[in-house]
GROMACS .gro file of C-alpha atoms in nm:
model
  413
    1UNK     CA    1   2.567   3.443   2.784
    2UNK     CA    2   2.706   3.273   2.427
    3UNK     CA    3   2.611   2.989   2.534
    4UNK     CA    4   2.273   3.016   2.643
    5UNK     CA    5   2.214   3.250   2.317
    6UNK     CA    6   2.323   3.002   2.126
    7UNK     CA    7   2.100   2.710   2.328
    8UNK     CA    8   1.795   2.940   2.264
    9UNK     CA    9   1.830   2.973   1.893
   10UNK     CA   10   1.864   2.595   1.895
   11UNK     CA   11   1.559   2.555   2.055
   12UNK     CA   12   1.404   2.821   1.819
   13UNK     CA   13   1.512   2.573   1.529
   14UNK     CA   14   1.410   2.303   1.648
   15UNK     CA   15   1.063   2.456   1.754
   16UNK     CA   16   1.041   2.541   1.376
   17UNK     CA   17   1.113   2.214   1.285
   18UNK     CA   18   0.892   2.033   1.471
   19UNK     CA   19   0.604   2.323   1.372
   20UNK     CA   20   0.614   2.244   1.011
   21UNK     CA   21   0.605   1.882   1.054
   22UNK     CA   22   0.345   1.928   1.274
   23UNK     CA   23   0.141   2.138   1.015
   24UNK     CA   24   0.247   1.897   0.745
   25UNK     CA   25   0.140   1.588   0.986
   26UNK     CA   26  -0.220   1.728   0.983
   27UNK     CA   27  -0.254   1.831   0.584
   28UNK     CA   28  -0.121   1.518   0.501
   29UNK     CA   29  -0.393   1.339   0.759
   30UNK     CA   30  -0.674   1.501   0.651
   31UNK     CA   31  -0.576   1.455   0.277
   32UNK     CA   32  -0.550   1.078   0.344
   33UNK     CA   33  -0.849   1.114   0.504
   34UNK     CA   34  -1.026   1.265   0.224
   35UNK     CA   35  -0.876   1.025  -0.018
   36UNK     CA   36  -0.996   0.702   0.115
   37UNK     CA   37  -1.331   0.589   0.195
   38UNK     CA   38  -1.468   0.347   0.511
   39UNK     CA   39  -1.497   0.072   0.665
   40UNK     CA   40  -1.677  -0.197   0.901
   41UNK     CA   41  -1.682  -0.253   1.281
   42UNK     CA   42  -1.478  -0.530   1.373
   43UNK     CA   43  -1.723  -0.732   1.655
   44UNK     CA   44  -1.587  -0.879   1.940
   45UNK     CA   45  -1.647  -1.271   1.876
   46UNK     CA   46  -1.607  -1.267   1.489
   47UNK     CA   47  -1.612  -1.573   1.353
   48UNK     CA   48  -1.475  -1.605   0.992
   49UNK     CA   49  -1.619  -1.871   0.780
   50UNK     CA   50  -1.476  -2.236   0.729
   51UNK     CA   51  -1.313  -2.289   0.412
   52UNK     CA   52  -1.178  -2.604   0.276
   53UNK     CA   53  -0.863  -2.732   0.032
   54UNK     CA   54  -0.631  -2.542   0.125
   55UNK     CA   55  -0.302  -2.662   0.233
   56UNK     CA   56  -0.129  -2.590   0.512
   57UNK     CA   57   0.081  -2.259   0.542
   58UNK     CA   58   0.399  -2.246   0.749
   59UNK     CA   59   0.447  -1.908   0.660
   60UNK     CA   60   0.174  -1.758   0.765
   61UNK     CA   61   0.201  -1.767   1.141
   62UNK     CA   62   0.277  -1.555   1.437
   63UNK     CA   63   0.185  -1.190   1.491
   64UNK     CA   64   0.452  -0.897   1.336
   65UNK     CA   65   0.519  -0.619   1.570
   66UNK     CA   66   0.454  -0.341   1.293
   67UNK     CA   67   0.532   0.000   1.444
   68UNK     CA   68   0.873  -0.041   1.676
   69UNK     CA   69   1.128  -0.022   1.384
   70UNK     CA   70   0.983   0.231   1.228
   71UNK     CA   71   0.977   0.436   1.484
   72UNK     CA   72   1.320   0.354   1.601
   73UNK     CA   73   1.408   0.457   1.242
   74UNK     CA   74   1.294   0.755   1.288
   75UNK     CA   75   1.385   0.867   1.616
   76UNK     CA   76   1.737   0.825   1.489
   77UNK     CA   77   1.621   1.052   1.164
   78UNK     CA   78   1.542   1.292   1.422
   79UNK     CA   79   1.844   1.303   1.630
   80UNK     CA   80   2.060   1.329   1.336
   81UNK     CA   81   1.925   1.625   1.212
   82UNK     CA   82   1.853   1.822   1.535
   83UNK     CA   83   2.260   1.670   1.591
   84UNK     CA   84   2.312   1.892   1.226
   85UNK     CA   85   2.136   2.203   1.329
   86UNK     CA   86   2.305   2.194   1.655
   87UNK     CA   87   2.651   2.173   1.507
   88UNK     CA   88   2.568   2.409   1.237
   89UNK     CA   89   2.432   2.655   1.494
   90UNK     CA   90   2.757   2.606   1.738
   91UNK     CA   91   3.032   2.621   1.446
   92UNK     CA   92   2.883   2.937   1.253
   93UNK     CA   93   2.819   3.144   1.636
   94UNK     CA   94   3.193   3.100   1.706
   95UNK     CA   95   3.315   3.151   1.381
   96UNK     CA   96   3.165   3.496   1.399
   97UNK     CA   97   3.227   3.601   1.744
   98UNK     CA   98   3.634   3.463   1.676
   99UNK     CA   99   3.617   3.744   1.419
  100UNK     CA  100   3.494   4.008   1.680
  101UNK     CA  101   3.141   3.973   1.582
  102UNK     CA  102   2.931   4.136   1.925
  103UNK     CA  103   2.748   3.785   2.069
  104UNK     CA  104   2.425   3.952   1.956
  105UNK     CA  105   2.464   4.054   1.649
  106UNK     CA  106   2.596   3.734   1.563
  107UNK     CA  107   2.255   3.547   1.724
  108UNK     CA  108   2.083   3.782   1.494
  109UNK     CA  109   2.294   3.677   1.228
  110UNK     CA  110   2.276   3.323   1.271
  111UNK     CA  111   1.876   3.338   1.309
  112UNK     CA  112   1.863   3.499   0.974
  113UNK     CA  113   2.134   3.248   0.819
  114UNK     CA  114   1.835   2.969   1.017
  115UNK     CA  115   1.554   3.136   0.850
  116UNK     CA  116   1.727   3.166   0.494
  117UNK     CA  117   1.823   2.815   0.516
  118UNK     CA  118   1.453   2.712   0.590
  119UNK     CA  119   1.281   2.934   0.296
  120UNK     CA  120   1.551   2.799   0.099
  121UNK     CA  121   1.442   2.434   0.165
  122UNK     CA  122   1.065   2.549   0.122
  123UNK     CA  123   1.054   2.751  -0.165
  124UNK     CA  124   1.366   2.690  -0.391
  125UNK     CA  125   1.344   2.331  -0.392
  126UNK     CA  126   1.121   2.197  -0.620
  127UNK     CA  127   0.880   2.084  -0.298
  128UNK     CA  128   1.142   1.823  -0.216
  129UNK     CA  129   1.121   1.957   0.169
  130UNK     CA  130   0.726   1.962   0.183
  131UNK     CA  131   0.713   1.617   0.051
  132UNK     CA  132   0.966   1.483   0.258
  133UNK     CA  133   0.744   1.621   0.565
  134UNK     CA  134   0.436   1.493   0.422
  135UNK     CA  135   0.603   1.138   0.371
  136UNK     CA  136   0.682   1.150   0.753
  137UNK     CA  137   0.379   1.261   0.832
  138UNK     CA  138   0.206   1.000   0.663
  139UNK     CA  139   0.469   0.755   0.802
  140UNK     CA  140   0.392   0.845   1.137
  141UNK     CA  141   0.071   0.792   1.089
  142UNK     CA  142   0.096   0.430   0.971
  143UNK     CA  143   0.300   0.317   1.295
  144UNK     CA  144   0.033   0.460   1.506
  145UNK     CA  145  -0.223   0.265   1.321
  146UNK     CA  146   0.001  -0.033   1.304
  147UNK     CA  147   0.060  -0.038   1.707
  148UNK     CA  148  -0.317  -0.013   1.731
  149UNK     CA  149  -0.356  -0.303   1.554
  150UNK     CA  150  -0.130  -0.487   1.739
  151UNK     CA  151  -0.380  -0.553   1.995
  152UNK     CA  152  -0.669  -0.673   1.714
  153UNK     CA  153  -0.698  -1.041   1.705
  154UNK     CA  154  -0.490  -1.256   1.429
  155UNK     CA  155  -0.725  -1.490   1.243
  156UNK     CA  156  -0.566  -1.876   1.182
  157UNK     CA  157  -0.507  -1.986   0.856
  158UNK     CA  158  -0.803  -2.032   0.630
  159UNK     CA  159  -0.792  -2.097   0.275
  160UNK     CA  160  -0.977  -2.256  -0.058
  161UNK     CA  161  -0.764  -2.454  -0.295
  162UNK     CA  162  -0.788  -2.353  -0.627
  163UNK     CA  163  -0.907  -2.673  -0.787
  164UNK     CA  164  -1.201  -2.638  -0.569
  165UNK     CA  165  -1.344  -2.334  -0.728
  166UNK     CA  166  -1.522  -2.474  -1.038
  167UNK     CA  167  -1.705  -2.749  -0.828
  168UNK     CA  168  -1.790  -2.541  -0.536
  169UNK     CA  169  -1.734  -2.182  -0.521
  170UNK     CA  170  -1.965  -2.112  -0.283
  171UNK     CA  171  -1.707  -2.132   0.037
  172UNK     CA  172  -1.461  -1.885  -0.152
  173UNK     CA  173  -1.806  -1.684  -0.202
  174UNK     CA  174  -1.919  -1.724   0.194
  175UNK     CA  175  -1.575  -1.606   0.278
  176UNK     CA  176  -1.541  -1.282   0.017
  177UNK     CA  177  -1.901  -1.183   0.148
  178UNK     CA  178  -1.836  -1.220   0.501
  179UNK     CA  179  -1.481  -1.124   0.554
  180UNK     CA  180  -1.386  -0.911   0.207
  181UNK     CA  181  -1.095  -1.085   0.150
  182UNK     CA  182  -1.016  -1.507   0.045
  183UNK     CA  183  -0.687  -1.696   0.024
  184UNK     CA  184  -0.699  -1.896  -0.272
  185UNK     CA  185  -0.394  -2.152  -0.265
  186UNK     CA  186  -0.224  -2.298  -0.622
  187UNK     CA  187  -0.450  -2.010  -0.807
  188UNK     CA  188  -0.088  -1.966  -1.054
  189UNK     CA  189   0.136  -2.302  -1.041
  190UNK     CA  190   0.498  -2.230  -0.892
  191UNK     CA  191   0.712  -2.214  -1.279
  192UNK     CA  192   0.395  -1.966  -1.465
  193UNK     CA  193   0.417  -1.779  -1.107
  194UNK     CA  194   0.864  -1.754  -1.163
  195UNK     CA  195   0.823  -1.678  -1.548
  196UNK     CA  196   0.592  -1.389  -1.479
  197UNK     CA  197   0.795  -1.278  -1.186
  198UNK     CA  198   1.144  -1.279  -1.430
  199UNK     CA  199   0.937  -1.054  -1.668
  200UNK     CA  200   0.814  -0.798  -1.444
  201UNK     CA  201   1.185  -0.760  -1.309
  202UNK     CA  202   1.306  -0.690  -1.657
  203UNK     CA  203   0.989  -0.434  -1.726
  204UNK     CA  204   1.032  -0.291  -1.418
  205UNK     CA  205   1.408  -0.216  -1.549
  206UNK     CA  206   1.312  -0.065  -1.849
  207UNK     CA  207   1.007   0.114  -1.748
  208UNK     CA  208   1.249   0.322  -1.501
  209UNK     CA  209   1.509   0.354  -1.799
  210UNK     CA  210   1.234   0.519  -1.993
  211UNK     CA  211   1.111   0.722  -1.723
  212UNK     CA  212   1.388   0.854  -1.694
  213UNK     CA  213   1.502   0.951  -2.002
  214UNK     CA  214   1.133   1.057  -2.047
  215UNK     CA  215   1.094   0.821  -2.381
  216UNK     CA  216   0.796   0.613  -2.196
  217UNK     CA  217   0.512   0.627  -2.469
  218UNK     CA  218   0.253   0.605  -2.158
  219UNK     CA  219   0.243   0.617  -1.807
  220UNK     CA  220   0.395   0.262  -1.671
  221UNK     CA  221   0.410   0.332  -1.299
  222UNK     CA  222   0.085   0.432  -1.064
  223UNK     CA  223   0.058   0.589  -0.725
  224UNK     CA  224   0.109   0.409  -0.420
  225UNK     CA  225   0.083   0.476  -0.072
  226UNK     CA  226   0.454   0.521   0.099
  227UNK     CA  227   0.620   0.493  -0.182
  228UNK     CA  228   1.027   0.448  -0.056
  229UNK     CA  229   1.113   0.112  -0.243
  230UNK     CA  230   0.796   0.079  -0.339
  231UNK     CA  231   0.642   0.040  -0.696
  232UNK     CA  232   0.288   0.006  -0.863
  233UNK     CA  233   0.380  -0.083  -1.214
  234UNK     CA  234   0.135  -0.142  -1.493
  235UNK     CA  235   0.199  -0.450  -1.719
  236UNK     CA  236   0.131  -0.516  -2.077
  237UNK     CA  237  -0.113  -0.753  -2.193
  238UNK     CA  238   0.128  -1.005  -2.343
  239UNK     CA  239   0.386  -1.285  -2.308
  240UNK     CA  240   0.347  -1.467  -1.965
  241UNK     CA  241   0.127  -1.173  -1.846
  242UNK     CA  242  -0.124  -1.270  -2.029
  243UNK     CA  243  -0.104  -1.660  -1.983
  244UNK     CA  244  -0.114  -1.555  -1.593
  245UNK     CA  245  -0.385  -1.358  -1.613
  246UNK     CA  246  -0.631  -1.613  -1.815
  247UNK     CA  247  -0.550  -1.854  -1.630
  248UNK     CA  248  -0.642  -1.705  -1.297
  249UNK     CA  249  -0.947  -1.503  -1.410
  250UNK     CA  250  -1.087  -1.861  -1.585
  251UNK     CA  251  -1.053  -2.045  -1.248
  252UNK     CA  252  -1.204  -1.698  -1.034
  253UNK     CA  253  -1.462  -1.672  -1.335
  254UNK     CA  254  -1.728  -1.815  -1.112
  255UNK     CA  255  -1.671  -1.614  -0.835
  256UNK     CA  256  -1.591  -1.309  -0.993
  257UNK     CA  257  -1.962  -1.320  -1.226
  258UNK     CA  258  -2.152  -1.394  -0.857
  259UNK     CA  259  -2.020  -1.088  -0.693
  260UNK     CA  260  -2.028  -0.846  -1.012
  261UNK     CA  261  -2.230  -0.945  -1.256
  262UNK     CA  262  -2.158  -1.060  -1.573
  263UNK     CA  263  -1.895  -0.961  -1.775
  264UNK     CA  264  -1.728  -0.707  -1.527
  265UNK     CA  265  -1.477  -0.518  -1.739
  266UNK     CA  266  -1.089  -0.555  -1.678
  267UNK     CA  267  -1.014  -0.229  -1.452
  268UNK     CA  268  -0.639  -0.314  -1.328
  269UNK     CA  269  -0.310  -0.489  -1.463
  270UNK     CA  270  -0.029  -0.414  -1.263
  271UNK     CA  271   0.249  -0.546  -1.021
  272UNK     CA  272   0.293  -0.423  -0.678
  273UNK     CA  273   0.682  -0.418  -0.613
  274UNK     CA  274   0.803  -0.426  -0.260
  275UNK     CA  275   1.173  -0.392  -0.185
  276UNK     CA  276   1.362  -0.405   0.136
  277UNK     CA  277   1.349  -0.086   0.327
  278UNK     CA  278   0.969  -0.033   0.189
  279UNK     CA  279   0.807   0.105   0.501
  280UNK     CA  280   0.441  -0.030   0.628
  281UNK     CA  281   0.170   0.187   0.437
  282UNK     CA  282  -0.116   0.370   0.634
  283UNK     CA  283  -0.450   0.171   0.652
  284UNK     CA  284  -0.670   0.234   0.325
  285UNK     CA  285  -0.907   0.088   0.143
  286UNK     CA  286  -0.882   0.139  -0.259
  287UNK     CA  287  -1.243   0.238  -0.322
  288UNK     CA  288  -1.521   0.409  -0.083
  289UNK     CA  289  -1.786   0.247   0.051
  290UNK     CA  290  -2.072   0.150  -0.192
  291UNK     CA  291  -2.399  -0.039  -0.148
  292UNK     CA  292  -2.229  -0.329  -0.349
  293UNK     CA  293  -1.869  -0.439  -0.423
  294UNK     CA  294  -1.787  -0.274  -0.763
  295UNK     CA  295  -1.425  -0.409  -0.784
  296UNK     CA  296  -1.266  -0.773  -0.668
  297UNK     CA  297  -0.865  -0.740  -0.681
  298UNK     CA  298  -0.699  -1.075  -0.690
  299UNK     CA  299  -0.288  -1.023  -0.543
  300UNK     CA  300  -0.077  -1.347  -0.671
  301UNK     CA  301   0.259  -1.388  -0.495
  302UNK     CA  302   0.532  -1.438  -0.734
  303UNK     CA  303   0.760  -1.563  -0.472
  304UNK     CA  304   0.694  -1.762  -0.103
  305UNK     CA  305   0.595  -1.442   0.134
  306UNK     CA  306   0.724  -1.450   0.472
  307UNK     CA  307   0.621  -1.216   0.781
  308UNK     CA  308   0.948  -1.015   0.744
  309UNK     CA  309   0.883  -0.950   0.389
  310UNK     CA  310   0.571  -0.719   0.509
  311UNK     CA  311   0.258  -0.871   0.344
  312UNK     CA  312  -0.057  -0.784   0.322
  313UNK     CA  313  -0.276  -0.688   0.604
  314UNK     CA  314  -0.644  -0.702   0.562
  315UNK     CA  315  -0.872  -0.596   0.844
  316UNK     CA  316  -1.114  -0.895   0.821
  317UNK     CA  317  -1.483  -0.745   0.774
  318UNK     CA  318  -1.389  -0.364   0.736
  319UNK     CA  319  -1.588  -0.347   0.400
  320UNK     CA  320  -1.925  -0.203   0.559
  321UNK     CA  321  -2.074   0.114   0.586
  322UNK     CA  322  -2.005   0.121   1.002
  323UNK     CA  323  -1.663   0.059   0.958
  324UNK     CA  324  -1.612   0.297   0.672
  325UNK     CA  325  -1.773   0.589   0.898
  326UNK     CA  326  -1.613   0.487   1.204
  327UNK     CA  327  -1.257   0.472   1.014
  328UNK     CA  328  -1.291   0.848   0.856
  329UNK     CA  329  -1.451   0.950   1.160
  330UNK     CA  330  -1.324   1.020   1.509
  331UNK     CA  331  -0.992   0.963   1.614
  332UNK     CA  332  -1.139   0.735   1.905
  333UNK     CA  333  -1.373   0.570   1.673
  334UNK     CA  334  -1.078   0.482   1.436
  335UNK     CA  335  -0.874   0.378   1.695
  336UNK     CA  336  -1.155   0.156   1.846
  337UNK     CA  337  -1.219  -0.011   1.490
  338UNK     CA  338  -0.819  -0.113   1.454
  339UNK     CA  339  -0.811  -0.235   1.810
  340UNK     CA  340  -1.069  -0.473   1.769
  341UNK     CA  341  -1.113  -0.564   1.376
  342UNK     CA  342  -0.962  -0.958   1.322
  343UNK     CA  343  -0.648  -0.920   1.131
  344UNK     CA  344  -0.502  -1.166   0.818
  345UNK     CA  345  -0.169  -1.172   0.680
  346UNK     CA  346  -0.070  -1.262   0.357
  347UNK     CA  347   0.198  -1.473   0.447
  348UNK     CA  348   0.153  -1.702   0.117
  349UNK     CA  349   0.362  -1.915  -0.141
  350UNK     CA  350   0.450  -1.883  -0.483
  351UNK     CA  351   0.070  -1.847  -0.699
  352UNK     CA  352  -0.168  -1.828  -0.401
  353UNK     CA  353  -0.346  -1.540  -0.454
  354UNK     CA  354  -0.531  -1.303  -0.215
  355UNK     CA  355  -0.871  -1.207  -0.390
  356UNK     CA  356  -1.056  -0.909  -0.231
  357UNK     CA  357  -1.355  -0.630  -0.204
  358UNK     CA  358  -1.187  -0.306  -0.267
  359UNK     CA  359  -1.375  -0.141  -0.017
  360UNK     CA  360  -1.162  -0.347   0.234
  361UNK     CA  361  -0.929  -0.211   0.465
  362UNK     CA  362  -0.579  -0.327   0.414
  363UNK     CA  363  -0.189  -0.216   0.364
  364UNK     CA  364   0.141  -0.343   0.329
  365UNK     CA  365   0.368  -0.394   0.576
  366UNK     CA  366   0.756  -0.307   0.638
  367UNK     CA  367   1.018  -0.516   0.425
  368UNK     CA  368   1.268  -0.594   0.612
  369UNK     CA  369   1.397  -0.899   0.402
  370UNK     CA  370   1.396  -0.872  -0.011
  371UNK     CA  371   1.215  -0.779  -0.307
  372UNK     CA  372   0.849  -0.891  -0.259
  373UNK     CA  373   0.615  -0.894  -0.599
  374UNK     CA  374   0.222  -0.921  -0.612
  375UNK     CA  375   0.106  -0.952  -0.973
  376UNK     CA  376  -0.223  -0.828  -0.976
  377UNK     CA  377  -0.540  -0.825  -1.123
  378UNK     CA  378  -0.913  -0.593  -1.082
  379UNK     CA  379  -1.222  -0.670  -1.214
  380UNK     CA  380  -1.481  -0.400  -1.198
  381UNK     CA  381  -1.935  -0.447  -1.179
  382UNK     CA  382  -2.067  -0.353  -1.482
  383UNK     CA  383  -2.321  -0.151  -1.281
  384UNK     CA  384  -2.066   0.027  -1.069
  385UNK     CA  385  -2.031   0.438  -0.982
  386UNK     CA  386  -1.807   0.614  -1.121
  387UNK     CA  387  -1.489   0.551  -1.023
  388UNK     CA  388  -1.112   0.717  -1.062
  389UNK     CA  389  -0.901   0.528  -1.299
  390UNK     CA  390  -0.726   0.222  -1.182
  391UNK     CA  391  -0.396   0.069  -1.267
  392UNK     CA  392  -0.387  -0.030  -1.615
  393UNK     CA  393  -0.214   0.102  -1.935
  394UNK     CA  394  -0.391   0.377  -2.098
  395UNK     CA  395  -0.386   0.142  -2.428
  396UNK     CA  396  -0.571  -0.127  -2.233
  397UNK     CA  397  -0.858   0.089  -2.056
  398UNK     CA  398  -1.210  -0.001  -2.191
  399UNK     CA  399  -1.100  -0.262  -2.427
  400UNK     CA  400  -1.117  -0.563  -2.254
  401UNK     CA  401  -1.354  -0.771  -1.999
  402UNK     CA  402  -1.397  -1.134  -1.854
  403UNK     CA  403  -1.557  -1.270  -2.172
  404UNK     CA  404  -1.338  -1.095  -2.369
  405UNK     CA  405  -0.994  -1.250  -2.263
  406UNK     CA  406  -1.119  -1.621  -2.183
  407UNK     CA  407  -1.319  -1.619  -2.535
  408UNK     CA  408  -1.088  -1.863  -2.639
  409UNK     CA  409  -1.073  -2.057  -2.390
  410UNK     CA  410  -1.483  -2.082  -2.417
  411UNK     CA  411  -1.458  -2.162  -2.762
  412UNK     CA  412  -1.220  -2.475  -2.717
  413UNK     CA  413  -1.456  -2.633  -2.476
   0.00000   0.00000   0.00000
């Protein structure tokens, strides 16, 4: 009879357990649903444009299984805590029947001692408890959609080498247009790419000192999606920063003007820091679907980025109004869309840069290696809707734009 009390409080745990993650799983899905916009219909036969100059990538090759350590990860999370509760249950049953305790008034007990525990964890703990659910569920999530997308198609390499976009930008155009995203190769040269990469390793230090201490005179570090060893940290305008960033906006100028306009205003300055143990993120795009693109991001690798470092995914054409509907629609017209849409990987060296439509769908994938770090860069249309704030230093916001920063340059020609 102990026994099989003490199995069915168990069960009652765990049944309580898996109810709130359950609840969490679906707040958290429809909040990520109402967070992030739409996307295209991948089409059976797609057929990315042809680009030219860019030179070959070994590292960008072979499909990554993105969902089976994650979940193996937390299958184990799982059976260690049921393993807890089970002990917990066991230990504290027998303690109080050993002291003469009657076997139900002890289950009673030990069901109130469960329930305390859990309003405990829920209500006198900052939210530490809901979040951690919500991260799971959100987690979850992103292995689902990353299994699904292990059956989509990976596109072959494809790139445009830098020194080909002030000639003719018209491929690196074809491809933005077509696919949302291009692989610009050389857009940073290797040393600029390892100076800026040494100086957002020593911000990142101090902008965590001075979070810390609460001393940071603005906000340094932006919201990202699964954010376990994971960073979106806002640069200053200065030093090698700056050197980076002319120099890549000068050679995108071109591009940039024929897809925005003129002028488009600087709308993000940031670094996306990866380090091992980062999970994958959940499929997002960062804006929702307009008429026109109103922000091109351009991701630089600071460092060679290999398939266990989890780059990039983009979901090759997923910047349209159908896939944007079908993507925050039904769960079998989401699942259809991640099946099917071509896939790249951003499986690049040291100063190729990514350059994409922020209505795109993308995410990053698991680290499983070492620090990965994406300087990166947003230009937004003139002529855009409104849109939330991006990731930029509150002392930078409005005050500078494409003409603006390569003024100088202009001048010396």
């Amino acid at each position: 009879m102990s026994l099989a009390l003490v199995a069915t409080l168990i069960a009652s745990a765990g049944g309580l357990v898996e109810a709130a993650r359950v609840c969490s799983s679906i707040a958290a899905g429809r909040a990520s649903h109402a967070a992030r916009p739409a996307l295209r219909y991948g089409r059976p036969g797609f057929s990315p444009p042809v680009t030219s100059g860019g030179r070959p990538r070994s590292l960008r090759s072979g499909a990554i299984q993105m969902g089976e350590k994650e979940g193996s990860s937390e299958t184990l999370q799982a059976v260690g805590v049921l393993s807890g509760i089970t002990a917990f249950c066991v230990i504290f049953f027998n303690a109080l029947t050993s002291a003469g305790v009657d076997d139900i008034i002890a289950g009673n007990l030990l069901l109130v001692a469960l329930a305390g525990a859990g309003a405990a964890l829920f209500f006198f703990d900052g939210g530490a408890t809901q979040k951690a659910l919500e991260a799971g569920a959100v987690q979850q999530v992103a292995n689902e959609e990353g299994a699904l997308m292990e059956e989509a198609p990976l596109l072959p390499d494809a790139s445009v080498g830098a020194s080909f976009l002030a000639s003719d930008p018209s491929t690196a155009a074809a491809a933005l247009a077509e696919e949302g995203v291009v692989f610009i190769d050389g857009l940073l040269d290797e040393v600029a790419a390892a100076e800026v990469r040494r100086y957002v390793e020593a911000w990142l230090v101090q902008a965590k000192q001075d979070a810390a201490e609460d001393t940071a005179p603005e906000q340094r570090f932006g919201g990202v999606l699964s954010r376990t060893n994971r960073y979106d940290l806002y640069l200053p305008l200065e030093g090698p920063v700056e050197s980076a960033l002319k120099t890549c906006a000068s050679k995108l100028r071109t591009v940039l003007e024929g897809v925005l306009g003129d002028n488009p205003e600087l709308y993000e300055l940031s670094a996306l820091v990866s380090d091992k143990g980062a999970p994958r993120q959940p499929v997002h795009p960062d804006t929702g679907y307009s008429n026109s693109t109103a922000i091109v991001t351009a991701f630089v690798a600071l460092q060679d980025v290999t398939g266990e470092m989890g780059p990039t995914f983009f979901l090759a054409g997923t910047q349209s109004q159908a896939a944007h509907l079908a993507f925050n629609g039904e769960p079998a017209a989401k699942a259809e869309l991640l099946r099917t849409s071509p896939r790249r990987l951003g499986t690049v060296r040291a100063g190729d840069a990514t350059v994409f439509d922020s209505r795109l769908l993308h995410g990053g994938g698991a680290n499983d290696q070492g620090r990965r770090i994406l300087f990166y860069f947003s230009f937004k249309a003139r002529e855009s809707p409104r849109l939330p704030k991006g990731s930029l230093l509150t002392s930078l916001r409005y005050r500078h734009s494409l003409d603006s920063l390569l003024a100088p340059e202009v001048a010396a020609k």
